[in-house]
Amino acid sequence: MTVQEVRLCGLLLQEHFGEVVEKVGTLMLKNGAQNLRTILHETGMSVDLVKKSLCVLVQHGACLFISGRKGPGSPTEYRASCDQILRILRYPRYIYTAKTLYGDTGELIIEELLQRGHMTMSSTVKKVADRLTQNMEEGRSMDYSEVSSAFSSLVETHFLQRCPQLGGAAMKEGTAPADAVTPAAPAAPASTAPPTAESFSDCYKVPQVTLIGRGKRQLASEDGEDQRNAKRPRMDSEVHGDEGIYWQVNFERFHLHFRDQAIITAVANKLDQTSSEIVRTMLRMSEVTTSPSATCTKPLSANEIFRSLPAGYNISRPILDQYLTLLVDDPMEFVGKAGESGGGMYVVNMHKALTNLARATLESVVQERFGSRSARIFRLLLRKRHLEQKQVEDFAMIPAKEAKDMLYTLLSQNLVQLQEVPKTPDYAPSRTFYLYTVNQLSTARMLLQNCYKTVANLMERRLFETKDSKRLLEKSQRIEAILASLQASGAEPEQLTEVEEMITAPEKQQLDALRLHINKLDSAENQVDETIFLLESYINSTATSAS
Amino acid sequence: MAEVKVKKETNVSEAAEVESRIKELCQQFPQGITDQVIQNDMPHLEPQQRAMAINKLLSLGQLDLLRNSSGLLYRLKDTQSVSKMKGSDNQEKLVYQIIEDAGNKGIWSRDIRFKSNLPLTEINKILKNLESKKLIKAVKSVAASKKKVYMLYNLQPDRSVTGGAWYSDQDFESEFVEVLNQQCFKFLQSKAEAARDSKQSPMVQRNSSFATSHEVWKYICELGISKVDLSMDDIETILNTLIYDGKVEMTVIAAKEGTVGSVDGQMKLYRGVNAIIQPTGLVKTPCGLCPVFDDCHEGGEISPSSCIYMTEWLDF
């Protein structure tokens, strides 16, 4: 956890949950696992507030609690998970993906679940149906069954998953001596890993069957009723059969989807649409069979690929073979050949693909920031590993003076490293080789930190902009409220325009500019997040491929 | 007394005769003659007389003395240089010889000093002298701009000295390189586009998008943008910079010996390619390009709230 990460987490927490939660969250991020007493002492807030904010964090999976780390009977400790908090940044992208894949219903389901951390299926379905009905025309309403089928298809494709049983805490207490070491040890490095593994067996399938039954049964009684009034009593009285089974968004699945999309787009850019379609087919086929962290997909035969190609795509078998050969021959090595059986076995090499994408990202950063000539030097070093200054000048065909300047700038920005190879043990400059090199992994790590800082900067700026024109925003909100109430009461048109004119022209201009600024900052945050995602996946993939 | 005089006279004329005869012999055998050859040619000549004649020729600088595995060799000196060297002293000759030995790579004045063991001031004087006689010339090396190397006047400097086609007067012609770089890319790109539009099978499409380095070379030559003659190697260096620009890919294929553009049975194929990603999100923000990124902190002198780059970007 770096300073930049903590800063960004703090801002995200503040934006989504307010200042109190932010204070507790940042404290936990900075100091690691702590018990309630320490948190109280450090923050100086009331027990009630701290407990509530811990609740909020636990609800969203941003905080984990372990009991008995220091032996049986010791107080429960809380630990904030940085990764989970940073995912808040990606919420818009999750929601957007759900929208493109499953339409408005999918979008709302994901949105509700993200906002609430975890929910039961029945309450999600009801809530989403209510919201959809509200947006529909008078007299029409959303069928519960439609929503629940969308929900189950999201579960089927693993975009949603069951929360790990939180009752485990009680169980742990019972078997304290045996369990005391095991949960604590794996929880330390990867906080989310153990619960997901624990619930893996019935994570997606088992409850889903019973729930579909519930969803259909509710539909008959629900239809045509007024949602607002009908909801509360039913919540209390009716039993949906899925109490205690909570659902959450499966971020990993979304990330796999993003990764696949990135690979497909890259292939489309590099080769052509048809090749990208083939890679898409291959990735879709291996979605279920390949584990998320695998470096390569399971081998697929050309025959299988041919059969699974979308029907609309008119590719004959020999053409497919040609495309596959082209993909294998491509120096980017997105696709590799694993064997000859079944008309040729092909794999998508995830690790290579991510490495190449990350490299392209680094190159693009250098290119945009230092110009295309520096990018030439950077690429040259990536290709040739170690080069002396003279060699760089010769290969890149850049005049010595400029090349020196660029190399030193890159070096000072830590994008390029310098390796000394002395001929004699005294490291005398005249008898030492100075070799320039690029270390892709560490450069990617550094850029990732820069990305975090950038997002935090953008958020700060956004907060600043809104704070700056707070009065104006409040005024416009008030006037809008007045307008709405006047309209509802059927006021005269003159009255309406009179109220509208309370915002003067320059004020209106200022408001428009502010809106534009906020939109720009928002979209920039999302764009930077794409870079963050690529770099994070690359860094994670090197960790898995090394072990 | 008179007898002696006559004898001496005949001696003089005889000596001149011997000298001219030796020169003739040398002309006959341009690779040099040994003592034995002279002896065979003029058996009546006494060794003393022969030695005198040779010594005289050597001192006049008309003959060169070379050592061979079999013994000493006499060779006629280049008449041109002899005439040029007329009126020079031994030191000058020595320096000249050192420079001559250096060939078209040239030699640095400090190295001349080490080889000749003459003081630097002397050498500078001699070099100036030789230069004014147009016997040698000074060439600025591209490796170090302040380092002058000397070579014979009529020699074409080596590539390592001038830097090849990319240098004019020790200056790297980066604009020329850029123009060539762009032209090569344009050529490859148009080729790739033509291949894409051909609507053939993907394999054929890819193969026709490749161009050999020879084709690129021909194209550049026909364009006539270069005043100097560019070699295939020059073009390949340019194409390599395109590879480092990430715009071009290269493959090597085996070619039949004697095919146009093949080197050692290999042919280098180049083709234009597209980048795999758009500019990444980070650099679309002002922070991604910010020169004072590391000094930026909330509450500091440079902070995101007061950032002028950000303001400009937002108002854009």
PDB file of N, CA and C in Angstrom, chain B residues 102-187:
ATOM      1  N   ALA B 102      48.355   5.769 -42.528  1.00  0.00           N
ATOM      2  CA  ALA B 102      47.050   5.740 -41.864  1.00  0.00           C
ATOM      3  C   ALA B 102      45.916   5.508 -42.853  1.00  0.00           C
ATOM      4  N   GLY B 103      46.182   5.718 -44.140  1.00  0.00           N
ATOM      5  CA  GLY B 103      45.170   5.433 -45.163  1.00  0.00           C
ATOM      6  C   GLY B 103      43.989   6.379 -45.063  1.00  0.00           C
ATOM      7  N   ASN B 104      42.826   5.881 -45.445  1.00  0.00           N
ATOM      8  CA  ASN B 104      41.665   6.768 -45.500  1.00  0.00           C
ATOM      9  C   ASN B 104      40.953   6.890 -44.156  1.00  0.00           C
ATOM     10  N   LYS B 105      41.501   6.219 -43.134  1.00  0.00           N
ATOM     11  CA  LYS B 105      40.932   6.392 -41.786  1.00  0.00           C
ATOM     12  C   LYS B 105      41.454   7.670 -41.145  1.00  0.00           C
ATOM     13  N   GLY B 106      42.616   8.145 -41.647  1.00  0.00           N
ATOM     14  CA  GLY B 106      43.192   9.361 -41.105  1.00  0.00           C
ATOM     15  C   GLY B 106      43.908   9.103 -39.787  1.00  0.00           C
ATOM     16  N   ILE B 107      44.649  10.083 -39.367  1.00  0.00           N
ATOM     17  CA  ILE B 107      45.368   9.938 -38.100  1.00  0.00           C
ATOM     18  C   ILE B 107      45.324  11.249 -37.341  1.00  0.00           C
ATOM     19  N   TRP B 108      45.265  11.135 -36.043  1.00  0.00           N
ATOM     20  CA  TRP B 108      45.138  12.277 -35.151  1.00  0.00           C
ATOM     21  C   TRP B 108      46.536  12.835 -34.904  1.00  0.00           C
ATOM     22  N   SER B 109      46.637  14.156 -34.721  1.00  0.00           N
ATOM     23  CA  SER B 109      47.972  14.753 -34.593  1.00  0.00           C
ATOM     24  C   SER B 109      48.720  14.214 -33.377  1.00  0.00           C
ATOM     25  N   ARG B 110      47.957  13.841 -32.330  1.00  0.00           N
ATOM     26  CA  ARG B 110      48.640  13.310 -31.161  1.00  0.00           C
ATOM     27  C   ARG B 110      49.268  11.961 -31.466  1.00  0.00           C
ATOM     28  N   ASP B 111      48.575  11.176 -32.282  1.00  0.00           N
ATOM     29  CA  ASP B 111      49.124   9.872 -32.654  1.00  0.00           C
ATOM     30  C   ASP B 111      50.359  10.048 -33.537  1.00  0.00           C
ATOM     31  N   ILE B 112      50.342  11.100 -34.361  1.00  0.00           N
ATOM     32  CA  ILE B 112      51.524  11.372 -35.180  1.00  0.00           C
ATOM     33  C   ILE B 112      52.710  11.661 -34.274  1.00  0.00           C
ATOM     34  N   ARG B 113      52.441  12.400 -33.201  1.00  0.00           N
ATOM     35  CA  ARG B 113      53.530  12.738 -32.294  1.00  0.00           C
ATOM     36  C   ARG B 113      54.107  11.480 -31.663  1.00  0.00           C
ATOM     37  N   PHE B 114      53.234  10.574 -31.256  1.00  0.00           N
ATOM     38  CA  PHE B 114      53.737   9.341 -30.646  1.00  0.00           C
ATOM     39  C   PHE B 114      54.566   8.532 -31.627  1.00  0.00           C
ATOM     40  N   LYS B 115      54.129   8.534 -32.869  1.00  0.00           N
ATOM     41  CA  LYS B 115      54.810   7.691 -33.840  1.00  0.00           C
ATOM     42  C   LYS B 115      56.121   8.303 -34.309  1.00  0.00           C
ATOM     43  N   SER B 116      56.136   9.636 -34.398  1.00  0.00           N
ATOM     44  CA  SER B 116      57.320  10.272 -34.969  1.00  0.00           C
ATOM     45  C   SER B 116      58.320  10.736 -33.917  1.00  0.00           C
ATOM     46  N   ASN B 117      57.819  10.823 -32.654  1.00  0.00           N
ATOM     47  CA  ASN B 117      58.672  11.323 -31.580  1.00  0.00           C
ATOM     48  C   ASN B 117      59.144  12.758 -31.798  1.00  0.00           C
ATOM     49  N   LEU B 118      58.384  13.529 -32.533  1.00  0.00           N
ATOM     50  CA  LEU B 118      58.729  14.947 -32.743  1.00  0.00           C
ATOM     51  C   LEU B 118      57.896  15.785 -31.771  1.00  0.00           C
ATOM     52  N   PRO B 119      58.379  16.927 -31.396  1.00  0.00           N
ATOM     53  CA  PRO B 119      57.567  17.789 -30.516  1.00  0.00           C
ATOM     54  C   PRO B 119      56.327  18.290 -31.230  1.00  0.00           C
ATOM     55  N   LEU B 120      55.307  18.552 -30.437  1.00  0.00           N
ATOM     56  CA  LEU B 120      53.999  18.863 -31.010  1.00  0.00           C
ATOM     57  C   LEU B 120      54.041  20.129 -31.852  1.00  0.00           C
ATOM     58  N   THR B 121      54.805  21.130 -31.362  1.00  0.00           N
ATOM     59  CA  THR B 121      54.858  22.391 -32.108  1.00  0.00           C
ATOM     60  C   THR B 121      55.447  22.164 -33.499  1.00  0.00           C
ATOM     61  N   GLU B 122      56.498  21.320 -33.500  1.00  0.00           N
ATOM     62  CA  GLU B 122      57.134  20.986 -34.775  1.00  0.00           C
ATOM     63  C   GLU B 122      56.137  20.331 -35.718  1.00  0.00           C
ATOM     64  N   ILE B 123      55.415  19.391 -35.148  1.00  0.00           N
ATOM     65  CA  ILE B 123      54.448  18.652 -35.971  1.00  0.00           C
ATOM     66  C   ILE B 123      53.399  19.591 -36.522  1.00  0.00           C
ATOM     67  N   ASN B 124      52.922  20.483 -35.682  1.00  0.00           N
ATOM     68  CA  ASN B 124      51.908  21.424 -36.150  1.00  0.00           C
ATOM     69  C   ASN B 124      52.425  22.257 -37.314  1.00  0.00           C
ATOM     70  N   LYS B 125      53.682  22.643 -37.192  1.00  0.00           N
ATOM     71  CA  LYS B 125      54.275  23.439 -38.262  1.00  0.00           C
ATOM     72  C   LYS B 125      54.331  22.633 -39.552  1.00  0.00           C
ATOM     73  N   ILE B 126      54.791  21.406 -39.400  1.00  0.00           N
ATOM     74  CA  ILE B 126      54.928  20.536 -40.574  1.00  0.00           C
ATOM     75  C   ILE B 126      53.566  20.287 -41.215  1.00  0.00           C
ATOM     76  N   LEU B 127      52.578  20.024 -40.346  1.00  0.00           N
ATOM     77  CA  LEU B 127      51.239  19.733 -40.866  1.00  0.00           C
ATOM     78  C   LEU B 127      50.703  20.921 -41.637  1.00  0.00           C
ATOM     79  N   LYS B 128      50.941  22.095 -41.101  1.00  0.00           N
ATOM     80  CA  LYS B 128      50.467  23.306 -41.764  1.00  0.00           C
ATOM     81  C   LYS B 128      51.144  23.442 -43.123  1.00  0.00           C
ATOM     82  N   ASN B 129      52.420  23.158 -43.086  1.00  0.00           N
ATOM     83  CA  ASN B 129      53.216  23.219 -44.310  1.00  0.00           C
ATOM     84  C   ASN B 129      52.673  22.273 -45.377  1.00  0.00           C
ATOM     85  N   LEU B 130      52.456  21.033 -44.949  1.00  0.00           N
ATOM     86  CA  LEU B 130      51.977  20.014 -45.883  1.00  0.00           C
ATOM     87  C   LEU B 130      50.586  20.363 -46.400  1.00  0.00           C
ATOM     88  N   GLU B 131      49.811  20.917 -45.509  1.00  0.00           N
ATOM     89  CA  GLU B 131      48.446  21.258 -45.901  1.00  0.00           C
ATOM     90  C   GLU B 131      48.463  22.339 -46.973  1.00  0.00           C
ATOM     91  N   SER B 132      49.351  23.326 -46.781  1.00  0.00           N
ATOM     92  CA  SER B 132      49.415  24.413 -47.755  1.00  0.00           C
ATOM     93  C   SER B 132      49.909  23.905 -49.096  1.00  0.00           C
ATOM     94  N   LYS B 133      50.691  22.818 -49.058  1.00  0.00           N
ATOM     95  CA  LYS B 133      51.150  22.241 -50.322  1.00  0.00           C
ATOM     96  C   LYS B 133      50.111  21.323 -50.941  1.00  0.00           C
ATOM     97  N   LYS B 134      48.991  21.177 -50.260  1.00  0.00           N
ATOM     98  CA  LYS B 134      47.913  20.306 -50.714  1.00  0.00           C
ATOM     99  C   LYS B 134      48.364  18.855 -50.819  1.00  0.00           C
ATOM    100  N   LEU B 135      49.233  18.493 -49.921  1.00  0.00           N
ATOM    101  CA  LEU B 135      49.652  17.086 -49.884  1.00  0.00           C
ATOM    102  C   LEU B 135      48.734  16.291 -48.961  1.00  0.00           C
ATOM    103  N   ILE B 136      48.324  16.931 -47.890  1.00  0.00           N
ATOM    104  CA  ILE B 136      47.413  16.263 -46.963  1.00  0.00           C
ATOM    105  C   ILE B 136      46.231  17.175 -46.713  1.00  0.00           C
ATOM    106  N   LYS B 137      45.227  16.592 -46.075  1.00  0.00           N
ATOM    107  CA  LYS B 137      44.089  17.436 -45.693  1.00  0.00           C
ATOM    108  C   LYS B 137      43.635  17.046 -44.296  1.00  0.00           C
ATOM    109  N   ALA B 138      42.999  17.994 -43.654  1.00  0.00           N
ATOM    110  CA  ALA B 138      42.455  17.724 -42.330  1.00  0.00           C
ATOM    111  C   ALA B 138      40.970  17.457 -42.478  1.00  0.00           C
ATOM    112  N   VAL B 139      40.511  16.391 -41.836  1.00  0.00           N
ATOM    113  CA  VAL B 139      39.096  16.051 -41.891  1.00  0.00           C
ATOM    114  C   VAL B 139      38.591  15.996 -40.475  1.00  0.00           C
ATOM    115  N   LYS B 140      37.444  16.634 -40.252  1.00  0.00           N
ATOM    116  CA  LYS B 140      36.869  16.570 -38.901  1.00  0.00           C
ATOM    117  C   LYS B 140      36.134  15.256 -38.769  1.00  0.00           C
ATOM    118  N   SER B 141      36.436  14.581 -37.686  1.00  0.00           N
ATOM    119  CA  SER B 141      35.785  13.290 -37.469  1.00  0.00           C
ATOM    120  C   SER B 141      34.410  13.511 -36.860  1.00  0.00           C
ATOM    121  N   VAL B 142      33.441  12.634 -37.201  1.00  0.00           N
ATOM    122  CA  VAL B 142      32.110  12.782 -36.622  1.00  0.00           C
ATOM    123  C   VAL B 142      32.072  12.251 -35.196  1.00  0.00           C
ATOM    124  N   ALA B 143      33.035  11.366 -34.915  1.00  0.00           N
ATOM    125  CA  ALA B 143      33.030  10.746 -33.583  1.00  0.00           C
ATOM    126  C   ALA B 143      33.256  11.798 -32.512  1.00  0.00           C
ATOM    127  N   ALA B 144      34.203  12.706 -32.772  1.00  0.00           N
ATOM    128  CA  ALA B 144      34.432  13.795 -31.834  1.00  0.00           C
ATOM    129  C   ALA B 144      34.628  15.049 -32.647  1.00  0.00           C
ATOM    130  N   SER B 145      33.794  16.034 -32.409  1.00  0.00           N
ATOM    131  CA  SER B 145      33.760  17.171 -33.320  1.00  0.00           C
ATOM    132  C   SER B 145      35.046  17.987 -33.274  1.00  0.00           C
ATOM    133  N   LYS B 146      35.768  17.916 -32.148  1.00  0.00           N
ATOM    134  CA  LYS B 146      36.971  18.741 -32.054  1.00  0.00           C
ATOM    135  C   LYS B 146      38.215  18.013 -32.548  1.00  0.00           C
ATOM    136  N   LYS B 147      38.056  16.766 -32.880  1.00  0.00           N
ATOM    137  CA  LYS B 147      39.216  15.961 -33.227  1.00  0.00           C
ATOM    138  C   LYS B 147      39.418  16.004 -34.738  1.00  0.00           C
ATOM    139  N   LYS B 148      40.576  16.503 -35.125  1.00  0.00           N
ATOM    140  CA  LYS B 148      40.878  16.547 -36.557  1.00  0.00           C
ATOM    141  C   LYS B 148      41.749  15.361 -36.895  1.00  0.00           C
ATOM    142  N   VAL B 149      41.459  14.737 -38.002  1.00  0.00           N
ATOM    143  CA  VAL B 149      42.372  13.684 -38.451  1.00  0.00           C
ATOM    144  C   VAL B 149      42.952  14.100 -39.801  1.00  0.00           C
ATOM    145  N   TYR B 150      44.192  13.645 -40.041  1.00  0.00           N
ATOM    146  CA  TYR B 150      44.879  14.009 -41.280  1.00  0.00           C
ATOM    147  C   TYR B 150      44.980  12.805 -42.176  1.00  0.00           C
ATOM    148  N   MET B 151      44.814  13.055 -43.468  1.00  0.00           N
ATOM    149  CA  MET B 151      45.034  11.983 -44.432  1.00  0.00           C
ATOM    150  C   MET B 151      45.513  12.611 -45.734  1.00  0.00           C
ATOM    151  N   LEU B 152      45.951  11.751 -46.654  1.00  0.00           N
ATOM    152  CA  LEU B 152      46.467  12.271 -47.915  1.00  0.00           C
ATOM    153  C   LEU B 152      45.367  13.015 -48.661  1.00  0.00           C
ATOM    154  N   TYR B 153      45.800  13.979 -49.437  1.00  0.00           N
ATOM    155  CA  TYR B 153      44.855  14.905 -50.037  1.00  0.00           C
ATOM    156  C   TYR B 153      43.863  14.224 -50.976  1.00  0.00           C
ATOM    157  N   ASN B 154      44.372  13.224 -51.695  1.00  0.00           N
ATOM    158  CA  ASN B 154      43.523  12.643 -52.732  1.00  0.00           C
ATOM    159  C   ASN B 154      42.633  11.518 -52.243  1.00  0.00           C
ATOM    160  N   LEU B 155      42.624  11.259 -50.935  1.00  0.00           N
ATOM    161  CA  LEU B 155      41.864  10.112 -50.424  1.00  0.00           C
ATOM    162  C   LEU B 155      40.422  10.498 -50.081  1.00  0.00           C
ATOM    163  N   GLN B 156      39.546   9.508 -50.281  1.00  0.00           N
ATOM    164  CA  GLN B 156      38.143   9.676 -49.876  1.00  0.00           C
ATOM    165  C   GLN B 156      38.036   9.181 -48.435  1.00  0.00           C
ATOM    166  N   PRO B 157      37.618  10.037 -47.512  1.00  0.00           N
ATOM    167  CA  PRO B 157      37.590   9.611 -46.102  1.00  0.00           C
ATOM    168  C   PRO B 157      36.697   8.392 -45.873  1.00  0.00           C
ATOM    169  N   ASP B 158      37.072   7.612 -44.905  1.00  0.00           N
ATOM    170  CA  ASP B 158      36.331   6.409 -44.569  1.00  0.00           C
ATOM    171  C   ASP B 158      34.969   6.772 -43.957  1.00  0.00           C
ATOM    172  N   ARG B 159      34.038   5.808 -44.013  1.00  0.00           N
ATOM    173  CA  ARG B 159      32.692   6.033 -43.452  1.00  0.00           C
ATOM    174  C   ARG B 159      32.727   6.335 -41.969  1.00  0.00           C
ATOM    175  N   SER B 160      33.662   5.662 -41.290  1.00  0.00           N
ATOM    176  CA  SER B 160      33.719   5.864 -39.842  1.00  0.00           C
ATOM    177  C   SER B 160      34.141   7.289 -39.495  1.00  0.00           C
ATOM    178  N   VAL B 161      34.822   7.937 -40.438  1.00  0.00           N
ATOM    179  CA  VAL B 161      35.251   9.312 -40.191  1.00  0.00           C
ATOM    180  C   VAL B 161      34.142  10.292 -40.540  1.00  0.00           C
ATOM    181  N   THR B 162      33.544  10.086 -41.721  1.00  0.00           N
ATOM    182  CA  THR B 162      32.524  11.039 -42.159  1.00  0.00           C
ATOM    183  C   THR B 162      31.150  10.686 -41.631  1.00  0.00           C
ATOM    184  N   GLY B 163      30.973   9.421 -41.202  1.00  0.00           N
ATOM    185  CA  GLY B 163      29.664   9.011 -40.725  1.00  0.00           C
ATOM    186  C   GLY B 163      28.768   8.550 -41.840  1.00  0.00           C
ATOM    187  N   GLY B 164      29.271   8.375 -43.007  1.00  0.00           N
ATOM    188  CA  GLY B 164      28.473   7.857 -44.113  1.00  0.00           C
ATOM    189  C   GLY B 164      27.537   8.893 -44.672  1.00  0.00           C
ATOM    190  N   ALA B 165      26.449   8.377 -45.220  1.00  0.00           N
ATOM    191  CA  ALA B 165      25.541   9.243 -45.960  1.00  0.00           C
ATOM    192  C   ALA B 165      24.806  10.228 -45.074  1.00  0.00           C
ATOM    193  N   TRP B 166      24.813   9.984 -43.773  1.00  0.00           N
ATOM    194  CA  TRP B 166      23.963  10.786 -42.895  1.00  0.00           C
ATOM    195  C   TRP B 166      24.627  12.059 -42.407  1.00  0.00           C
ATOM    196  N   TYR B 167      25.865  12.257 -42.814  1.00  0.00           N
ATOM    197  CA  TYR B 167      26.552  13.439 -42.327  1.00  0.00           C
ATOM    198  C   TYR B 167      26.939  14.335 -43.482  1.00  0.00           C
ATOM    199  N   SER B 168      26.788  15.620 -43.279  1.00  0.00           N
ATOM    200  CA  SER B 168      27.419  16.534 -44.208  1.00  0.00           C
ATOM    201  C   SER B 168      28.159  17.546 -43.363  1.00  0.00           C
ATOM    202  N   ASP B 169      29.441  17.680 -43.609  1.00  0.00           N
ATOM    203  CA  ASP B 169      30.313  18.551 -42.803  1.00  0.00           C
ATOM    204  C   ASP B 169      30.166  18.247 -41.310  1.00  0.00           C
ATOM    205  N   GLN B 170      30.332  17.003 -40.969  1.00  0.00           N
ATOM    206  CA  GLN B 170      30.323  16.570 -39.564  1.00  0.00           C
ATOM    207  C   GLN B 170      28.978  16.767 -38.865  1.00  0.00           C
ATOM    208  N   ASP B 171      28.009  17.340 -39.552  1.00  0.00           N
ATOM    209  CA  ASP B 171      26.719  17.501 -38.898  1.00  0.00           C
ATOM    210  C   ASP B 171      25.817  16.367 -39.305  1.00  0.00           C
ATOM    211  N   PHE B 172      25.162  15.819 -38.306  1.00  0.00           N
ATOM    212  CA  PHE B 172      24.217  14.766 -38.600  1.00  0.00           C
ATOM    213  C   PHE B 172      23.007  15.390 -39.254  1.00  0.00           C
ATOM    214  N   GLU B 173      22.634  14.877 -40.397  1.00  0.00           N
ATOM    215  CA  GLU B 173      21.513  15.464 -41.116  1.00  0.00           C
ATOM    216  C   GLU B 173      20.221  14.831 -40.642  1.00  0.00           C
ATOM    217  N   SER B 174      19.757  15.287 -39.491  1.00  0.00           N
ATOM    218  CA  SER B 174      18.589  14.617 -38.926  1.00  0.00           C
ATOM    219  C   SER B 174      17.343  14.865 -39.763  1.00  0.00           C
ATOM    220  N   GLU B 175      17.301  16.011 -40.424  1.00  0.00           N
ATOM    221  CA  GLU B 175      16.129  16.272 -41.256  1.00  0.00           C
ATOM    222  C   GLU B 175      16.072  15.314 -42.439  1.00  0.00           C
ATOM    223  N   PHE B 176      17.227  15.100 -43.021  1.00  0.00           N
ATOM    224  CA  PHE B 176      17.322  14.163 -44.141  1.00  0.00           C
ATOM    225  C   PHE B 176      16.858  12.785 -43.689  1.00  0.00           C
ATOM    226  N   VAL B 177      17.331  12.372 -42.514  1.00  0.00           N
ATOM    227  CA  VAL B 177      16.937  11.077 -41.979  1.00  0.00           C
ATOM    228  C   VAL B 177      15.435  11.035 -41.751  1.00  0.00           C
ATOM    229  N   GLU B 178      14.886  12.120 -41.193  1.00  0.00           N
ATOM    230  CA  GLU B 178      13.440  12.150 -40.945  1.00  0.00           C
ATOM    231  C   GLU B 178      12.657  12.020 -42.244  1.00  0.00           C
ATOM    232  N   VAL B 179      13.109  12.756 -43.261  1.00  0.00           N
ATOM    233  CA  VAL B 179      12.408  12.712 -44.544  1.00  0.00           C
ATOM    234  C   VAL B 179      12.435  11.297 -45.105  1.00  0.00           C
ATOM    235  N   LEU B 180      13.605  10.693 -45.072  1.00  0.00           N
ATOM    236  CA  LEU B 180      13.713   9.326 -45.578  1.00  0.00           C
ATOM    237  C   LEU B 180      12.828   8.389 -44.768  1.00  0.00           C
ATOM    238  N   ASN B 181      12.870   8.579 -43.458  1.00  0.00           N
ATOM    239  CA  ASN B 181      12.063   7.772 -42.558  1.00  0.00           C
ATOM    240  C   ASN B 181      10.588   7.863 -42.943  1.00  0.00           C
ATOM    241  N   GLN B 182      10.134   9.085 -43.187  1.00  0.00           N
ATOM    242  CA  GLN B 182       8.724   9.255 -43.560  1.00  0.00           C
ATOM    243  C   GLN B 182       8.416   8.651 -44.915  1.00  0.00           C
ATOM    244  N   GLN B 183       9.354   8.842 -45.857  1.00  0.00           N
ATOM    245  CA  GLN B 183       9.110   8.326 -47.200  1.00  0.00           C
ATOM    246  C   GLN B 183       9.025   6.801 -47.203  1.00  0.00           C
ATOM    247  N   CYS B 184       9.953   6.179 -46.479  1.00  0.00           N
ATOM    248  CA  CYS B 184       9.945   4.719 -46.404  1.00  0.00           C
ATOM    249  C   CYS B 184       8.627   4.248 -45.814  1.00  0.00           C
ATOM    250  N   PHE B 185       8.189   4.943 -44.751  1.00  0.00           N
ATOM    251  CA  PHE B 185       6.951   4.529 -44.106  1.00  0.00           C
ATOM    252  C   PHE B 185       5.779   4.701 -45.049  1.00  0.00           C
ATOM    253  N   LYS B 186       5.789   5.806 -45.783  1.00  0.00           N
ATOM    254  CA  LYS B 186       4.697   6.058 -46.716  1.00  0.00           C
ATOM    255  C   LYS B 186       4.623   4.933 -47.748  1.00  0.00           C
ATOM    256  N   PHE B 187       5.800   4.558 -48.226  1.00  0.00           N
ATOM    257  CA  PHE B 187       5.861   3.492 -49.229  1.00  0.00           C
ATOM    258  C   PHE B 187       5.260   2.199 -48.669  1.00  0.00           C
TER     259      PHE B 187
END
